[in-house]
XYZ file of C-alpha atoms in Angstrom:
699
model
C -0.623 -100.759 10.035
C -2.977 -103.659 10.782
C -5.883 -101.631 9.349
C -3.932 -100.910 6.153
C -3.088 -104.579 5.782
C -6.742 -105.532 6.186
C -7.780 -103.035 3.490
C -5.132 -104.415 1.119
C -6.411 -107.952 1.615
C -10.060 -106.874 1.186
C -9.778 -104.159 -1.483
C -13.152 -105.107 -2.909
C -14.786 -103.715 0.244
C -13.241 -100.284 -0.415
C -14.350 -100.394 -4.051
C -17.879 -101.372 -3.015
C -18.052 -98.506 -0.525
C -16.872 -96.033 -3.184
C -19.490 -97.316 -5.645
C -22.199 -97.007 -2.996
C -21.091 -93.456 -2.155
C -21.006 -92.439 -5.817
C -24.421 -94.016 -6.332
C -25.738 -92.027 -3.382
C -24.568 -88.757 -4.901
C -26.139 -89.657 -8.232
C -29.405 -90.641 -6.518
C -29.454 -87.369 -4.590
C -28.953 -85.455 -7.843
C -31.734 -87.397 -9.566
C -34.128 -86.766 -6.678
C -33.146 -83.087 -6.562
C -33.694 -82.661 -10.283
C -36.978 -84.534 -10.215
C -38.203 -82.168 -7.515
C -36.901 -79.154 -9.375
C -38.278 -79.998 -12.788
C -41.314 -81.955 -11.580
C -43.435 -82.745 -14.644
C -41.172 -80.860 -17.043
C -37.961 -82.087 -18.600
C -34.604 -80.348 -18.584
C -35.335 -78.654 -21.922
C -38.934 -77.497 -21.404
C -38.863 -73.815 -20.520
C -42.626 -73.521 -20.760
C -45.765 -74.242 -22.756
C -48.348 -72.007 -24.419
C -51.645 -73.709 -25.259
C -49.792 -76.993 -25.548
C -46.914 -75.622 -27.663
C -43.580 -76.361 -25.984
C -41.004 -73.589 -25.662
C -37.642 -75.299 -25.431
C -34.749 -73.865 -23.502
C -32.304 -74.825 -26.267
C -34.343 -72.878 -28.845
C -34.549 -69.730 -26.727
C -30.831 -69.781 -25.964
C -29.946 -70.339 -29.625
C -32.234 -67.432 -30.580
C -30.676 -65.184 -27.925
C -27.178 -66.026 -29.136
C -28.058 -65.179 -32.750
C -30.234 -62.091 -32.308
C -28.843 -60.506 -29.145
C -25.173 -61.448 -29.341
C -24.145 -57.776 -29.604
C -26.759 -56.416 -27.213
C -25.572 -53.914 -24.626
C -28.619 -54.556 -22.455
C -28.831 -56.514 -19.232
C -28.676 -60.300 -19.838
C -31.688 -60.663 -17.540
C -33.722 -58.200 -19.574
C -32.614 -59.796 -22.835
C -33.650 -63.233 -21.576
C -37.030 -61.818 -20.576
C -37.464 -60.279 -24.034
C -36.626 -63.616 -25.645
C -39.259 -65.376 -23.517
C -41.900 -62.798 -24.448
C -41.053 -63.248 -28.137
C -41.555 -67.003 -27.974
C -44.835 -66.623 -26.047
C -46.117 -64.119 -28.614
C -44.939 -66.336 -31.483
C -46.776 -69.362 -30.074
C -49.998 -67.404 -29.490
C -49.934 -65.760 -32.938
C -49.120 -68.963 -34.831
C -51.821 -70.905 -32.957
C -54.454 -68.301 -33.805
C -53.292 -67.988 -37.419
C -53.549 -71.735 -37.910
C -57.094 -71.796 -36.486
C -58.369 -69.146 -38.903
C -56.295 -70.184 -41.907
C -53.770 -67.354 -42.142
C -50.272 -67.814 -43.516
C -47.363 -66.151 -45.324
C -46.454 -67.592 -48.708
C -42.927 -67.696 -50.142
C -43.509 -64.797 -52.547
C -44.913 -62.647 -49.733
C -41.941 -63.475 -47.510
C -39.483 -62.430 -50.236
C -41.393 -59.167 -50.681
C -41.248 -58.527 -46.913
C -37.468 -58.970 -46.949
C -36.394 -57.425 -50.244
C -39.418 -55.955 -52.023
C -41.681 -52.921 -51.849
C -43.353 -53.927 -48.572
C -40.340 -54.234 -46.286
C -41.115 -55.733 -42.871
C -40.531 -53.439 -39.875
C -38.076 -56.090 -38.638
C -35.919 -55.693 -41.768
C -36.359 -51.913 -41.881
C -35.048 -51.569 -38.326
C -32.047 -53.865 -38.684
C -30.945 -52.719 -42.133
C -31.556 -49.000 -41.784
C -29.377 -46.689 -43.814
C -28.040 -43.328 -42.721
C -31.075 -41.635 -44.293
C -33.390 -43.568 -41.978
C -34.694 -45.744 -44.813
C -33.947 -49.443 -45.453
C -30.487 -49.896 -46.980
C -31.611 -51.248 -50.336
C -28.083 -51.816 -51.602
C -27.154 -53.989 -48.631
C -30.384 -55.970 -48.966
C -29.797 -56.414 -52.693
C -26.309 -57.755 -51.975
C -27.702 -60.262 -49.481
C -30.459 -61.354 -51.868
C -27.902 -61.798 -54.640
C -25.661 -63.852 -52.355
C -28.599 -66.105 -51.385
C -29.752 -66.625 -54.972
C -26.179 -67.132 -56.194
C -25.350 -69.751 -53.584
C -22.738 -67.494 -51.969
C -24.591 -67.045 -48.667
C -22.645 -69.885 -47.102
C -21.469 -68.708 -43.691
C -23.262 -70.999 -41.189
C -23.855 -68.248 -38.608
C -25.238 -65.818 -41.190
C -27.499 -68.516 -42.628
C -28.790 -69.373 -39.141
C -29.363 -65.680 -38.381
C -31.294 -65.103 -41.594
C -33.432 -68.208 -41.069
C -34.288 -67.031 -37.551
C -35.044 -63.552 -38.823
C -37.435 -65.001 -41.415
C -39.416 -66.561 -38.562
C -39.574 -63.152 -36.859
C -40.809 -61.571 -40.085
C -43.499 -64.243 -40.493
C -44.611 -63.831 -36.866
C -44.889 -60.054 -37.266
C -46.812 -60.410 -40.541
C -49.288 -62.883 -39.044
C -49.758 -60.606 -36.052
C -50.490 -57.658 -38.359
C -53.002 -59.732 -40.320
C -54.870 -60.798 -37.187
C -54.999 -57.196 -35.955
C -56.189 -56.061 -39.394
C -58.969 -58.662 -39.400
C -60.275 -57.494 -36.038
C -59.845 -53.801 -36.887
C -61.730 -54.130 -40.160
C -64.596 -55.789 -38.300
C -65.137 -52.836 -35.967
C -68.302 -50.810 -36.468
C -69.590 -47.717 -34.717
C -73.420 -47.599 -34.508
C -75.292 -44.287 -34.762
C -76.188 -44.189 -31.081
C -72.533 -44.410 -30.087
C -71.528 -41.664 -32.519
C -74.338 -39.488 -31.148
C -73.218 -40.156 -27.563
C -69.659 -39.201 -28.459
C -70.897 -35.956 -29.990
C -72.796 -35.098 -26.811
C -69.873 -35.979 -24.547
C -67.714 -33.610 -26.589
C -70.168 -30.737 -26.786
C -72.555 -30.713 -23.819
C -71.123 -28.405 -21.177
C -71.898 -27.516 -17.605
C -70.744 -25.039 -14.934
C -70.803 -26.378 -11.394
C -69.366 -25.607 -7.995
C -68.014 -28.207 -5.640
C -66.296 -28.897 -2.351
C -63.600 -31.513 -2.123
C -62.782 -32.935 1.317
C -59.471 -34.791 1.204
C -59.158 -38.255 2.708
C -56.384 -36.965 4.963
C -59.141 -35.389 7.101
C -59.781 -38.877 8.496
C -57.150 -40.570 10.659
C -56.264 -44.251 10.355
C -57.662 -44.788 13.853
C -61.044 -43.467 12.708
C -61.127 -45.782 9.691
C -60.178 -49.259 10.928
C -60.543 -51.710 8.047
C -62.293 -55.043 8.716
C -62.797 -58.199 6.684
C -66.288 -56.913 5.886
C -64.723 -53.937 4.111
C -62.569 -56.247 2.017
C -65.627 -58.362 1.148
C -67.516 -55.246 0.081
C -64.584 -54.211 -2.119
C -64.496 -57.679 -3.689
C -68.204 -57.578 -4.454
C -67.799 -54.188 -6.139
C -64.595 -55.206 -7.992
C -64.978 -58.977 -8.426
C -62.109 -59.537 -10.877
C -59.866 -56.519 -10.414
C -57.239 -58.444 -8.447
C -57.645 -61.948 -9.849
C -54.202 -63.530 -10.111
C -53.152 -64.926 -13.502
C -50.187 -66.447 -11.707
C -48.946 -66.688 -8.149
C -47.258 -63.589 -6.752
C -45.352 -63.012 -3.534
C -44.385 -60.016 -1.446
C -41.115 -59.686 0.424
C -40.171 -57.146 3.056
C -36.546 -56.251 3.449
C -34.053 -54.105 5.315
C -31.110 -52.703 3.376
C -27.695 -51.877 4.859
C -25.842 -49.586 2.463
C -22.065 -49.823 2.362
C -20.693 -46.281 2.350
C -17.030 -45.397 2.006
C -15.447 -43.864 5.103
C -12.881 -41.119 5.500
C -10.253 -43.852 5.851
C -11.343 -45.335 2.512
C -10.986 -41.905 0.909
C -7.494 -41.538 2.375
C -6.520 -44.940 0.985
C -7.694 -43.939 -2.504
C -5.735 -40.692 -2.318
C -2.602 -42.518 -1.242
C -2.999 -44.979 -4.126
C -2.873 -42.239 -6.776
C -0.264 -40.207 -4.875
C 2.057 -43.220 -5.166
C 1.822 -42.925 -8.965
C 2.907 -39.280 -9.173
C 6.638 -39.917 -9.479
C 6.182 -42.727 -11.995
C 3.992 -40.526 -14.202
C 6.442 -37.609 -13.897
C 9.420 -39.660 -15.081
C 7.626 -41.880 -17.616
C 9.303 -41.938 -21.026
C 6.009 -42.939 -22.649
C 3.007 -41.328 -21.003
C 0.452 -43.407 -22.893
C 2.225 -46.669 -22.042
C 2.565 -45.815 -18.360
C -1.057 -44.699 -18.068
C -2.280 -47.842 -19.792
C -0.170 -50.016 -17.481
C -1.836 -48.405 -14.464
C -5.365 -48.864 -15.769
C -5.795 -45.329 -17.061
C -6.983 -44.049 -20.427
C -5.223 -41.766 -22.893
C -7.156 -40.513 -25.921
C -4.812 -37.749 -27.071
C -7.597 -35.176 -27.208
C -7.393 -31.466 -26.400
C -10.016 -30.129 -23.992
C -11.023 -26.555 -23.301
C -11.242 -25.260 -19.748
C -14.975 -25.916 -19.332
C -14.420 -29.589 -20.145
C -11.714 -30.065 -17.481
C -12.326 -31.222 -13.890
C -13.921 -28.231 -12.144
C -11.679 -28.046 -9.076
C -8.445 -28.426 -11.064
C -9.193 -26.520 -14.269
C -7.402 -23.289 -13.271
C -4.282 -25.102 -12.056
C -4.126 -27.294 -15.148
C -4.472 -24.384 -17.562
C -1.696 -22.475 -15.769
C 0.751 -25.308 -15.127
C 3.952 -25.770 -17.097
C 4.166 -28.514 -19.722
C 5.264 -31.740 -18.016
C 3.761 -30.793 -14.653
C 2.158 -33.634 -12.666
C -0.457 -32.399 -10.209
C -0.935 -33.453 -6.638
C -4.042 -35.621 -6.106
C -7.302 -33.685 -6.408
C -10.857 -34.819 -5.812
C -13.174 -34.952 -8.808
C -16.539 -36.102 -7.482
C -15.840 -39.413 -5.739
C -12.578 -39.986 -7.630
C -9.060 -39.031 -6.584
C -7.131 -37.908 -9.676
C -3.647 -36.910 -10.779
C -2.942 -35.303 -14.146
C 0.122 -34.657 -16.298
C 0.040 -31.650 -18.615
C 1.295 -32.660 -22.079
C 0.503 -29.772 -24.406
C -1.602 -26.691 -25.090
C -2.804 -25.154 -28.295
C -5.572 -23.015 -29.688
C -8.187 -25.285 -31.198
C -10.825 -24.352 -33.766
C -14.387 -23.570 -32.735
C -15.680 -25.523 -35.708
C -14.310 -27.650 -38.504
C -15.502 -28.420 -42.013
C -14.748 -31.880 -43.304
C -15.793 -34.405 -45.899
C -15.610 -38.149 -45.667
C -16.152 -41.444 -47.399
C -17.764 -44.133 -45.258
C -17.760 -47.851 -46.028
C -19.361 -50.614 -44.005
C -18.355 -54.258 -43.917
C -20.335 -56.716 -45.997
C -21.663 -59.359 -43.543
C -20.358 -62.038 -45.877
C -16.890 -60.474 -46.200
C -15.455 -59.274 -42.881
C -12.666 -56.734 -43.427
C -13.905 -55.836 -46.895
C -14.580 -52.211 -45.943
C -11.007 -51.549 -44.823
C -9.591 -53.162 -47.961
C -11.763 -50.939 -50.177
C -10.869 -47.855 -48.114
C -7.166 -48.600 -48.624
C -7.813 -48.822 -52.362
C -9.642 -45.478 -52.360
C -6.814 -43.897 -50.320
C -4.443 -44.967 -53.076
C -6.635 -43.337 -55.715
C -6.814 -40.096 -53.707
C -3.055 -39.954 -53.314
C -2.782 -40.469 -57.076
C -4.894 -37.364 -57.683
C -8.470 -38.700 -57.880
C -11.264 -36.256 -56.965
C -12.556 -36.802 -53.443
C -16.104 -35.712 -54.228
C -16.398 -38.076 -57.192
C -15.202 -41.057 -55.146
C -17.602 -40.122 -52.330
C -20.600 -39.961 -54.673
C -19.789 -43.363 -56.163
C -18.685 -45.211 -53.033
C -19.717 -43.640 -49.716
C -22.464 -45.452 -47.777
C -23.589 -42.313 -46.014
C -26.253 -39.647 -46.456
C -23.566 -37.116 -47.375
C -22.528 -39.095 -50.473
C -24.779 -37.024 -52.750
C -22.891 -33.907 -51.578
C -19.481 -35.379 -52.302
C -19.116 -36.427 -48.664
C -19.289 -32.824 -47.409
C -20.452 -32.596 -43.767
C -20.361 -28.810 -43.543
C -19.069 -27.069 -40.428
C -19.622 -28.748 -37.064
C -18.596 -28.047 -33.493
C -16.384 -30.116 -31.249
C -18.103 -33.118 -29.735
C -20.729 -33.376 -32.482
C -19.041 -36.417 -34.011
C -18.084 -39.735 -32.420
C -14.779 -39.549 -30.469
C -12.533 -41.168 -33.104
C -13.847 -38.888 -35.830
C -13.757 -35.834 -33.556
C -10.146 -36.520 -32.569
C -8.974 -36.418 -36.191
C -10.875 -33.228 -36.974
C -10.087 -31.174 -33.860
C -6.908 -32.620 -32.362
C -4.494 -34.261 -34.772
C -5.708 -33.635 -38.305
C -4.215 -31.107 -40.705
C -6.199 -29.375 -43.398
C -5.849 -30.966 -46.833
C -4.527 -34.349 -45.672
C -6.369 -37.701 -45.773
C -6.915 -39.793 -42.659
C -8.304 -43.297 -42.230
C -10.244 -44.002 -39.035
C -12.613 -46.721 -37.843
C -15.724 -45.843 -35.815
C -18.885 -47.625 -34.763
C -20.353 -46.748 -38.176
C -17.610 -48.269 -40.325
C -14.303 -47.202 -41.891
C -13.860 -43.571 -42.971
C -11.532 -41.496 -45.097
C -11.579 -37.964 -43.666
C -10.332 -34.764 -45.235
C -10.457 -31.502 -43.256
C -11.449 -28.715 -45.651
C -11.757 -25.765 -43.290
C -11.326 -24.503 -39.724
C -12.902 -21.530 -37.959
C -11.109 -19.769 -35.094
C -13.498 -17.304 -33.465
C -12.911 -17.401 -29.714
C -9.269 -18.507 -30.042
C -9.515 -20.488 -26.814
C -6.593 -22.561 -25.615
C -7.194 -26.260 -25.105
C -5.190 -28.653 -22.961
C -3.919 -32.146 -23.646
C -3.307 -34.176 -20.504
C -3.246 -37.727 -19.184
C -5.077 -38.749 -16.033
C -4.755 -41.519 -13.475
C -7.661 -42.006 -11.099
C -8.764 -43.997 -8.090
C -12.425 -44.078 -7.148
C -13.230 -43.878 -3.443
C -14.556 -47.325 -2.630
C -15.467 -48.964 0.666
C -12.646 -51.204 1.849
C -12.991 -54.722 3.225
C -13.314 -53.529 6.823
C -16.058 -51.066 5.839
C -17.942 -53.780 3.995
C -17.520 -56.201 6.877
C -18.891 -53.670 9.372
C -22.108 -53.288 7.336
C -22.338 -57.036 6.847
C -21.978 -57.626 10.584
C -24.953 -55.333 11.229
C -27.052 -57.267 8.719
C -25.969 -60.568 10.248
C -26.836 -59.352 13.733
C -30.332 -58.384 12.570
C -30.850 -61.856 11.105
C -29.718 -63.514 14.333
C -32.128 -61.338 16.327
C -35.054 -61.847 13.914
C -36.327 -65.367 13.484
C -39.674 -64.165 12.124
C -41.092 -61.278 10.126
C -42.731 -59.881 13.252
C -39.390 -59.852 15.049
C -37.717 -58.285 12.004
C -40.234 -55.433 12.002
C -39.727 -54.841 15.727
C -35.927 -54.955 15.632
C -35.673 -52.803 12.508
C -37.859 -50.145 14.136
C -35.652 -50.146 17.226
C -32.592 -49.649 14.998
C -34.288 -46.881 12.981
C -34.009 -49.012 9.844
C -36.716 -48.786 7.198
C -38.555 -51.965 6.264
C -39.458 -51.813 2.576
C -42.237 -53.850 0.958
C -41.583 -55.080 -2.561
C -44.021 -54.881 -5.470
C -45.909 -58.119 -6.208
C -43.241 -60.504 -7.465
C -43.631 -63.296 -10.017
C -41.486 -66.401 -9.999
C -39.285 -65.268 -12.906
C -38.885 -61.622 -11.898
C -35.446 -60.055 -11.513
C -36.364 -56.529 -10.387
C -37.383 -55.401 -6.898
C -38.379 -51.756 -6.647
C -35.545 -49.497 -5.489
C -33.115 -52.431 -5.355
C -33.070 -52.336 -9.125
C -32.897 -55.003 -11.799
C -29.998 -57.397 -11.380
C -28.811 -60.903 -10.506
C -28.855 -60.064 -6.807
C -32.582 -59.269 -6.945
C -33.099 -62.479 -8.880
C -31.564 -64.431 -5.981
C -34.042 -62.858 -3.538
C -36.944 -63.825 -5.819
C -35.620 -67.384 -6.086
C -35.497 -67.594 -2.286
C -39.013 -66.168 -1.952
C -40.417 -68.801 -4.336
C -38.516 -71.729 -2.883
C -40.933 -74.416 -1.653
C -39.144 -74.398 1.710
C -39.748 -70.663 2.256
C -42.798 -70.040 4.436
C -44.796 -66.861 4.975
C -43.331 -64.900 7.887
C -39.892 -66.479 7.649
C -36.640 -64.531 7.467
C -33.901 -65.666 5.118
C -30.863 -66.965 7.009
C -28.783 -65.747 4.068
C -27.579 -62.181 3.671
C -28.100 -61.026 0.087
C -25.037 -59.071 -1.032
C -25.447 -56.571 -3.875
C -22.564 -55.786 -6.201
C -21.606 -52.202 -6.960
C -23.815 -50.841 -9.755
C -20.884 -48.990 -11.335
C -18.861 -52.159 -11.724
C -16.618 -51.818 -8.682
C -15.308 -54.980 -7.077
C -17.074 -54.557 -3.770
C -20.470 -55.038 -2.141
C -22.605 -51.896 -2.177
C -25.355 -53.134 0.174
C -26.482 -56.092 2.254
C -30.166 -57.008 2.374
C -32.083 -58.912 5.043
C -35.243 -60.377 3.537
C -38.496 -61.920 4.755
C -41.529 -63.372 2.980
C -44.585 -61.242 3.752
C -47.379 -62.944 1.824
C -48.389 -65.234 -1.033
C -51.214 -64.420 -3.453
C -52.152 -67.705 -5.158
C -53.235 -67.983 -8.761
C -56.980 -67.632 -9.273
C -59.845 -65.504 -8.032
C -58.976 -62.855 -5.472
C -59.913 -63.470 -1.846
C -59.872 -61.335 1.275
C -56.480 -62.782 2.156
C -55.202 -62.033 -1.352
C -56.228 -58.388 -1.025
C -54.566 -58.081 2.385
C -51.287 -59.105 0.792
C -51.450 -56.539 -2.028
C -50.387 -52.996 -0.982
C -52.353 -51.387 -3.818
C -55.563 -53.170 -2.820
C -54.991 -52.402 0.864
C -54.625 -48.693 0.006
C -57.838 -48.680 -2.025
C -59.862 -50.412 0.686
C -58.443 -47.984 3.257
C -59.399 -45.036 1.017
C -62.928 -46.387 0.594
C -63.257 -46.752 4.367
C -62.061 -43.186 4.947
C -64.490 -41.920 2.317
C -67.388 -43.654 4.074
C -66.350 -42.120 7.390
C -66.136 -38.676 5.769
C -69.597 -39.020 4.248
C -71.099 -39.553 7.705
C -69.382 -36.407 9.012
C -70.698 -34.051 6.328
C -73.563 -31.969 7.672
C -76.201 -30.158 5.602
C -76.263 -29.179 1.935
C -74.771 -25.684 2.070
C -71.445 -25.866 0.218
C -69.971 -22.885 2.048
C -70.850 -24.411 5.410
C -69.385 -27.763 4.398
C -66.187 -26.044 3.219
C -65.938 -24.179 6.536
C -66.555 -27.405 8.501
C -63.499 -29.044 6.901
C -61.376 -25.911 6.484
C -61.349 -26.075 2.720
C -62.909 -23.974 -0.053
C -65.632 -24.003 -2.693
C -64.201 -24.449 -6.201
C -65.797 -23.866 -9.583
C -65.586 -25.912 -12.802
C -66.440 -23.971 -15.975
C -67.635 -25.437 -19.273
C -66.927 -28.963 -18.106
C -67.669 -31.886 -20.415
C -68.279 -35.554 -19.711
C -64.856 -36.322 -21.177
C -63.162 -34.248 -18.457
C -63.940 -36.740 -15.707
C -60.293 -37.673 -15.449
C -59.668 -39.538 -12.230
C -63.092 -38.647 -10.785
C -65.722 -40.083 -13.184
C -68.355 -40.453 -10.415
C -68.140 -36.776 -9.649
C -68.457 -35.562 -13.265
C -71.177 -38.113 -14.033
C -73.218 -37.000 -11.036
C -72.836 -33.338 -12.043
C -74.432 -33.982 -15.447
C -77.304 -35.892 -13.838
C -78.370 -33.040 -11.518
C -80.697 -30.130 -12.190
C -79.526 -26.551 -11.802
C -78.954 -25.521 -8.136
C -79.533 -29.074 -6.871
C -76.998 -30.344 -4.338
C -75.617 -33.840 -4.530
C -75.213 -36.308 -1.738
C -71.548 -36.834 -0.768
C -69.688 -38.624 -3.595
C -66.732 -40.870 -2.811
C -63.917 -40.173 -5.275
C -60.410 -41.500 -5.640
C -58.765 -38.630 -3.741
C -61.561 -37.348 -1.540
C -65.276 -36.876 -1.027
C -67.148 -34.358 -3.175
C -70.370 -32.381 -2.775
C -71.419 -30.604 -5.985
C -74.106 -28.257 -7.266
C -74.688 -27.266 -10.942
C -74.677 -23.503 -11.522
C -76.277 -23.804 -14.972
C -78.324 -26.251 -16.942
C -76.186 -28.376 -19.235
C -76.035 -26.868 -22.703
C -78.309 -28.536 -25.220
C -76.741 -29.011 -28.635
C -78.440 -30.128 -31.808
C -77.146 -33.478 -32.994
C -75.951 -33.040 -36.586
C -77.542 -35.117 -39.311
C -74.122 -36.273 -40.485
C -72.236 -38.043 -37.710
C -69.461 -39.306 -39.962
C -66.743 -37.360 -38.151
C -67.728 -38.708 -34.722
C -68.233 -42.207 -36.088
C -64.649 -42.084 -37.394
C -63.441 -40.734 -34.055
C -64.943 -43.646 -32.127
C -63.750 -46.192 -34.660
C -60.243 -44.740 -34.720
C -60.011 -44.979 -30.927
C -61.229 -48.571 -31.002
C -58.733 -49.487 -33.736
C -55.887 -47.955 -31.690
C -56.978 -49.991 -28.680
C -56.981 -53.142 -30.800
C -53.471 -52.463 -32.078
C -52.163 -51.895 -28.569
C -54.189 -54.449 -26.636
C -55.234 -57.351 -28.869
C -52.038 -59.356 -28.575
C -51.898 -58.709 -24.824
C -55.464 -60.022 -24.502
C -54.629 -63.096 -26.569
C -51.625 -63.819 -24.354
C -53.716 -63.313 -21.211
C -56.332 -65.764 -22.506
C -53.730 -68.394 -23.432
C -52.924 -71.267 -21.111
C -49.294 -70.494 -20.334
C -47.001 -72.659 -18.253
C -43.888 -70.728 -17.258
C -41.064 -72.922 -15.947
C -38.249 -70.388 -16.243
C -37.727 -70.198 -12.491
C -36.593 -73.835 -12.524
C -33.690 -72.951 -14.783
C -32.654 -69.382 -13.981
């Protein structure tokens, strides 16, 4: 009580302490953010040759362009970043060399004869060509001042920037492509590479003939590799490798029993339900009203379902990893194929709901006696319009589910039906049905429960992961303990700071969290994360499917490759090891008799007939050496990518007369070079740009 009285008399002290505490939190946040963003601000996602890519711009672009995307948000965000990097690089280069897109050209790219690939893709009609009518409507709305919806205006303005970027990119590629020239000597060389031929025999000794103990790699081997491949593994940005142990969470027999019990408890409710569709929906099931033939039913229950009385509810049966109960509703013979015609209308972007209103109007005309084919020709926005909407005969499952359901399950011949699908709003008329097999189809409702690991199952796997972490305070200890537990330690691919995919772990937010940990300034090489990384079920279940224990194996800094860099890159390590084994093999090969060499290594002598220089494939040293040797000469051992070769030409290489007109081969070389420019120019420009990627600070 005395303390309370003192506080009441000196309330200012309490207020001062609260202010100081609040100030401390704010200061901590400021310091944390300053460390996180360093030289960047909270809106700078990156820079490309001095051009700032703002986070707000990328997020606004993603919202406009990818709002209906079904792809992974992580992949979409990565695509958005790549677009802005490309846009910055292209616009910088275009400005340097004086390229641009004028207003008239931009209009032509959107509405004229030279439609941009961007527009062609997004406004494609059912015939695969740009929907000219839709584009004309949009152009008319813009010119008439009726294109007023703020979101549509923002989308179109953003799309114009995409069109300009693509056009500038095409112009730059065209400039470089038009500047390519193939000299006569190169055309002549191409002719010879295509036409000079040689027969030779060879022995291949596989690298597996040398054990790892015989080919111990040293720093000198790495230095030799670097001198022979000075820039092969230069790092354009820092990469890191993690090693991890994964504990999969697998459902137990008890979990399966729980799932079976869950659906078994619904049997009586489904049997007595007055509305099957309502009951199924209330229990999380799905009822589409379709009829399915025997081959489309669950395999282990098909016979029982086809023979059960109407109204029967089955006992739980296992369909894959799902316990299922079914209620038989009806049976009937369904057609093998149906002929139908339709009228399809799509919503005008400026007038949502317009398609359904027009369809209702057309339905009224049809019911008043109007000709279906005439209305289809005049109104349908579908490739079948020219045929009066006729789709011909088609089998079950060929159309989208809503359309298929009308034609095969509920529709009657000669009546009109309105249905909405992913393509728009349809009027459907069934004009014919074929019954050939006269197979009976079943209509049923299903309730299911997937077998999922319960909380105790998940906790058991998590406890094992936690125990491994507690036992392993370093990567070395993790490797030892994992081996003792017969757990595989997996090495990731080289990871960049903004990556979200890790090999077999997939591409997801959980992988992104591992990458964030690996690139945290506090994470040191050889350390083991104290955190267990839990992975959500890939099929959308509400449980953890695996727990991952992670360690940081190595860091490859940005810049020229070093011996230490190579040691941290599995691909480089494998190549250096292969080179070492090849050198060991070369010292073991005795003599120049191919048969004797083959016998020494328990292999065989092979023959290559009519080989050309272009057939070098993965062994260019071998094929190049073959064409440099005289007939019957024997080569020294040649280190290849998959083994060591000894070769001997059986014939002289064929001599062909170089034609006076090398136009064909000149075009061949030029065409290949142009294709390489189209594929690789932008990538090279991006590689040469000075890019600052700050995405890992935000995501």
